[in-house]
Amino acid sequence: MPRALGIITPSANNMKVHGMDRFRPISAFSFLGRYRIVDFPVSNMSNSDIEHIQVYVSQNPRSLAEHLGTGRTYNINSKRGKLQLLFNQDSKSNEIYNTDIRAYADNMDQIELAHEQYVIITPGYMIFKEDYNQLLKDHIASGADVTILYHKVDNADKSFRNCRTVLLNRQKGLKTLGWNDGSNPETNIFMDTYVMERELFIKLIRKAQKISSVFRLVDIINEENDDLDIRGIAHKGYFNAVTDFKSYFDANLELLDFNKAQDLFTNDWPIYTVTTDSCPVRYVKGSKVKNSVVANGCIIEGSIENSIIGRGVEIRKGASVKNCVILGHATIGEGVKLEGQVVDKWAKILNVKKIIAPLDNPGYVTRGDTL
Amino acid sequence: MKQTEMLAMILAGGRGSRLKALTSKIAKPAVSFGGRYRIIDFPLSNCANSGLDVVGVLTQYEPVLLSSYVSQGRYWGLDSRDSGVYAIAPREKADAELDVYKGTADAITQNIDFIDTYNPEYLLVLSGDHIYKMNYAKMLDYHKERKSDATIAVIGVPMKEASRFGIMNADENDKIYEFQEKPKQPKSNLASMGIYIFNWKTLRKTLIADEKNEKSSHDFGKDIIPALMDAGRNVYAYRFKGYWKDVGTIDSLWEANMDLLDHANELNLSDYTWRIYSEDPTDLPQYIGPDAEIDAAYITQGCVVDGKVVNSVLFTNAHVAPGAVVKDTVLMPGVEVAEGAKVTRALVADGVKIGKGAKVGSASSAEILLVDQDVKGVE
């Protein structure tokens, strides 16, 4: 079986997450209490026997660098395997230049030095399970130049607003990669995932740079569609994307549904993440917890409903937390009532006794703030 | 190889037969504890947090799982250069038949060659059976200050229970002058915690002499410590204050787990400055369902609770189905309690399935019920 180089791309520069992305790229966002979003693509690759993985990061790399480390957590072979964190040198200039093509070009030597015949490119801001080994087999069997992955959703009018769409002809050949303008709930959302030979990938990067300095990989794919055989494969199973603040909030709460979670997390396909060796959760007498996901290390004295609670969170006596995503090590003080909030890491809500927002317009409490 | 100032050896060969079925296939130090740990995580994490680099784990009874577990030094951060955890089982030697360890001291004597490789100044001998947090580096400071040859960690126990322990009798300077194993009439309440620091050169000589003594039972408490005192060596007691528990019986194992529910529990596993490390499971965080009721509980990753949990400890991947009630109970890893089942005052062993509507245990029983077989449902 030919081998593939794994590439994990940063989110496009039109994707902004109000507040949170000041501190880390979307791929390093905490997810479902104990994960980070990047855990999904890296685990998918590791589980698919991809031993060489490049993670591209264009802003605030500290959090991602700390989290990924040497890749040991992800069960990447310590001798044969390699996890590289690659930086985009020019990330401070005008944002429109901050493209994935630019990031690849800046690290071209690392792509050329790789000896894998194929590349599999997948984003660091989408959440799904995918066997890339199988995808690579299907790609080779089809004889296509490029295989792309899409997911048919039924809520594109409300979600996936900054995503691209996939229009196919009857033979599953690509017609065009469009924009999701929200006009049609049933839409094929492009999963930003490509399989192709590494040589072709290098050629496309070079060509894109010649056409326009702000071209992205999607643009050159659209541009070359007439000359290349590009085919779409439909992804099945759980799929979500974090492209703005609301979608981050929704994606977390959606997985409160244990059946949906079981679709994403299966015993034969572990999602790895870094351990913090937190102890189990202590629920003190008098606490009330319903329909919630709670990560280890928490001490719960108050009540929780429909919420995701990160590691080491303290919810003190009489506090009530409803429809919230609480990130690690936050403290919710005595008698505080919270509804519809994302509370970022290390924040302490002690003196403000009530913060309430509706589910469709959640609020944000900044990392490390004391309220 | 860099010289190791203090090497740790953990005596982990015991069967722990009073834990009944829990140790029918695995050694006691490998028994699960506190939701996500195994007992041996405590001495190993203490070693790592105390800055020790090399730990030998002496196995004997059912060592397969224990050996493979402790060989993952990275779980405790004992995997940097010149660091490691080594599981050592009894072995055949050129000048002796393959034999099991004859006593705690013999387990060390038979591995003098391993210890010598690291040329340590001090040897820390630990038991793999106890739940506690302790900084061995502080104990070593004390050992050096007192110019001690052997230092034994002791803990004050209630006088009426003293006859269950190995008791150290010490003078006003904490210099030990007498050791009594489970005395009927204890003179003090200073119980040995089975934690020793020795000057390795002195201990080495004493062990070699003891090996030749046919009357010796080759035990640290009974033979080696008295021999050192007889030879006029300095033997000091190191007083430990804090949580320490021998989890040797089903009742005490249950009790130690229940202690974790207590807010004032001195063990305080939430303390980030002295974490207890363990295997890192890949399971989901715990899911607490829409109809769940939780009233005082200690619950870990991988658990799914849809029923009622009162005053109980749930280990990794324990599941409590809708309508089930788990009260005053410890559910070990992977236990499944089906719909409508009731479990009271029990310790349910790894992977046991309690069927629909089954009733297990009773609130009025004096002893904790050990459930080690699947329980059929009631239709």
PDB file of C-alpha atoms in Angstrom, chain A residues 32-35 72-73 255-258 261-262 265 267 270-299 301 311-312 329, chain B residues 34-37 74-75 79 260-264 268-270 272 275-301 304 306 310 314 319:
ATOM      1  CA  LEU A  32     -16.524  18.415  24.686  1.00  0.00           C
ATOM      2  CA  GLY A  33     -14.797  18.982  28.008  1.00  0.00           C
ATOM      3  CA  ARG A  34     -11.558  17.149  27.429  1.00  0.00           C
ATOM      4  CA  TYR A  35     -10.593  17.319  23.749  1.00  0.00           C
ATOM      5  CA  ARG A  72       3.280  10.734  21.449  1.00  0.00           C
ATOM      6  CA  THR A  73      -0.232  11.175  22.806  1.00  0.00           C
ATOM      7  CA  LEU A 255     -22.914  16.074  21.504  1.00  0.00           C
ATOM      8  CA  LEU A 256     -24.873  16.034  24.751  1.00  0.00           C
ATOM      9  CA  ASP A 257     -26.939  13.535  22.796  1.00  0.00           C
ATOM     10  CA  PHE A 258     -25.237  10.280  23.743  1.00  0.00           C
ATOM     11  CA  ALA A 261     -21.602  10.894  20.547  1.00  0.00           C
ATOM     12  CA  GLN A 262     -21.537   7.150  20.014  1.00  0.00           C
ATOM     13  CA  PHE A 265     -16.586   7.921  19.425  1.00  0.00           C
ATOM     14  CA  ASN A 267     -13.977   1.697  20.730  1.00  0.00           C
ATOM     15  CA  PRO A 270      -9.957   6.124  19.742  1.00  0.00           C
ATOM     16  CA  ILE A 271      -9.780   9.912  19.786  1.00  0.00           C
ATOM     17  CA  TYR A 272      -6.555  10.703  21.590  1.00  0.00           C
ATOM     18  CA  THR A 273      -5.864  13.782  23.661  1.00  0.00           C
ATOM     19  CA  VAL A 274      -3.345  14.961  26.213  1.00  0.00           C
ATOM     20  CA  THR A 275      -3.971  13.759  29.743  1.00  0.00           C
ATOM     21  CA  THR A 276      -3.788  16.152  32.659  1.00  0.00           C
ATOM     22  CA  ASP A 277      -4.022  13.351  35.211  1.00  0.00           C
ATOM     23  CA  SER A 278      -7.061  14.983  36.774  1.00  0.00           C
ATOM     24  CA  CYS A 279      -8.811  12.964  39.440  1.00  0.00           C
ATOM     25  CA  PRO A 280     -12.453  11.858  39.039  1.00  0.00           C
ATOM     26  CA  VAL A 281     -15.317  14.294  39.549  1.00  0.00           C
ATOM     27  CA  ARG A 282     -16.591  14.812  43.064  1.00  0.00           C
ATOM     28  CA  TYR A 283     -20.317  15.512  43.287  1.00  0.00           C
ATOM     29  CA  VAL A 284     -20.982  16.920  46.698  1.00  0.00           C
ATOM     30  CA  LYS A 285     -24.210  16.118  48.524  1.00  0.00           C
ATOM     31  CA  GLY A 286     -26.918  18.489  47.347  1.00  0.00           C
ATOM     32  CA  SER A 287     -25.573  18.902  43.797  1.00  0.00           C
ATOM     33  CA  LYS A 288     -27.944  18.340  40.869  1.00  0.00           C
ATOM     34  CA  VAL A 289     -26.773  17.232  37.440  1.00  0.00           C
ATOM     35  CA  LYS A 290     -28.837  16.476  34.365  1.00  0.00           C
ATOM     36  CA  ASN A 291     -28.033  15.899  30.724  1.00  0.00           C
ATOM     37  CA  SER A 292     -24.451  17.025  30.921  1.00  0.00           C
ATOM     38  CA  VAL A 293     -20.944  15.964  29.997  1.00  0.00           C
ATOM     39  CA  VAL A 294     -18.412  16.473  32.756  1.00  0.00           C
ATOM     40  CA  ALA A 295     -14.640  16.107  32.394  1.00  0.00           C
ATOM     41  CA  ASN A 296     -12.443  14.864  35.219  1.00  0.00           C
ATOM     42  CA  GLY A 297     -11.083  17.001  38.017  1.00  0.00           C
ATOM     43  CA  CYS A 298     -14.306  18.948  38.661  1.00  0.00           C
ATOM     44  CA  ILE A 299     -15.878  19.615  42.032  1.00  0.00           C
ATOM     45  CA  GLU A 301     -21.684  21.490  44.524  1.00  0.00           C
ATOM     46  CA  ARG A 311     -11.555  19.707  33.345  1.00  0.00           C
ATOM     47  CA  GLY A 312     -11.006  20.984  36.865  1.00  0.00           C
ATOM     48  CA  HIS A 329     -10.395  25.383  35.436  1.00  0.00           C
TER      49      HIS A 329
ATOM     50  CA  GLY B  34     -10.436   5.527  43.428  1.00  0.00           C
ATOM     51  CA  GLY B  35     -12.205   5.613  40.085  1.00  0.00           C
ATOM     52  CA  ARG B  36      -9.269   5.718  37.693  1.00  0.00           C
ATOM     53  CA  TYR B  37      -6.211   4.435  39.536  1.00  0.00           C
ATOM     54  CA  ARG B  74       5.583   7.311  30.819  1.00  0.00           C
ATOM     55  CA  TYR B  75       2.311   7.036  32.763  1.00  0.00           C
ATOM     56  CA  ASP B  79      10.697   7.678  31.291  1.00  0.00           C
ATOM     57  CA  LEU B 260     -12.918  10.095  48.515  1.00  0.00           C
ATOM     58  CA  LEU B 261     -16.489  11.420  48.820  1.00  0.00           C
ATOM     59  CA  ASP B 262     -15.535  13.355  51.917  1.00  0.00           C
ATOM     60  CA  HIS B 263     -14.807  17.023  51.306  1.00  0.00           C
ATOM     61  CA  ALA B 264     -12.311  17.082  54.143  1.00  0.00           C
ATOM     62  CA  ASN B 268      -7.134  15.265  48.392  1.00  0.00           C
ATOM     63  CA  LEU B 269      -6.605  13.866  44.921  1.00  0.00           C
ATOM     64  CA  SER B 270      -7.619  17.264  43.461  1.00  0.00           C
ATOM     65  CA  TYR B 272      -2.574  19.753  41.293  1.00  0.00           C
ATOM     66  CA  ARG B 275      -1.030  14.539  41.301  1.00  0.00           C
ATOM     67  CA  ILE B 276      -1.459  10.819  41.269  1.00  0.00           C
ATOM     68  CA  TYR B 277      -0.721   9.654  37.744  1.00  0.00           C
ATOM     69  CA  SER B 278      -2.210   6.673  36.021  1.00  0.00           C
ATOM     70  CA  GLU B 279      -2.948   5.083  32.691  1.00  0.00           C
ATOM     71  CA  ASP B 280      -4.589   7.535  30.293  1.00  0.00           C
ATOM     72  CA  PRO B 281      -7.800   5.993  28.987  1.00  0.00           C
ATOM     73  CA  THR B 282      -9.240   7.218  25.680  1.00  0.00           C
ATOM     74  CA  ASP B 283     -12.843   7.083  26.852  1.00  0.00           C
ATOM     75  CA  LEU B 284     -15.317   9.929  26.603  1.00  0.00           C
ATOM     76  CA  PRO B 285     -15.841  12.237  29.542  1.00  0.00           C
ATOM     77  CA  GLN B 286     -18.687  11.077  31.766  1.00  0.00           C
ATOM     78  CA  TYR B 287     -22.230  11.391  30.445  1.00  0.00           C
ATOM     79  CA  ILE B 288     -24.900  12.226  32.961  1.00  0.00           C
ATOM     80  CA  GLY B 289     -28.276  11.524  31.352  1.00  0.00           C
ATOM     81  CA  PRO B 290     -31.475  13.624  31.339  1.00  0.00           C
ATOM     82  CA  ASP B 291     -33.115  11.563  34.083  1.00  0.00           C
ATOM     83  CA  ALA B 292     -30.045  10.900  36.199  1.00  0.00           C
ATOM     84  CA  GLU B 293     -29.924  11.693  39.897  1.00  0.00           C
ATOM     85  CA  ILE B 294     -26.590  12.076  41.632  1.00  0.00           C
ATOM     86  CA  ASP B 295     -26.306  12.671  45.339  1.00  0.00           C
ATOM     87  CA  ALA B 296     -22.721  12.557  46.632  1.00  0.00           C
ATOM     88  CA  ALA B 297     -20.592  10.568  44.232  1.00  0.00           C
ATOM     89  CA  TYR B 298     -17.085  10.181  42.853  1.00  0.00           C
ATOM     90  CA  ILE B 299     -17.366   9.466  39.134  1.00  0.00           C
ATOM     91  CA  THR B 300     -14.723   9.222  36.420  1.00  0.00           C
ATOM     92  CA  GLN B 301     -14.213   9.324  32.663  1.00  0.00           C
ATOM     93  CA  VAL B 304     -22.598   6.782  31.740  1.00  0.00           C
ATOM     94  CA  ASP B 306     -28.882   7.445  33.566  1.00  0.00           C
ATOM     95  CA  VAL B 310     -26.099   7.909  45.929  1.00  0.00           C
ATOM     96  CA  LEU B 314     -17.861   4.774  39.899  1.00  0.00           C
ATOM     97  CA  HIS B 319     -22.685   2.300  33.430  1.00  0.00           C
TER      98      HIS B 319
END
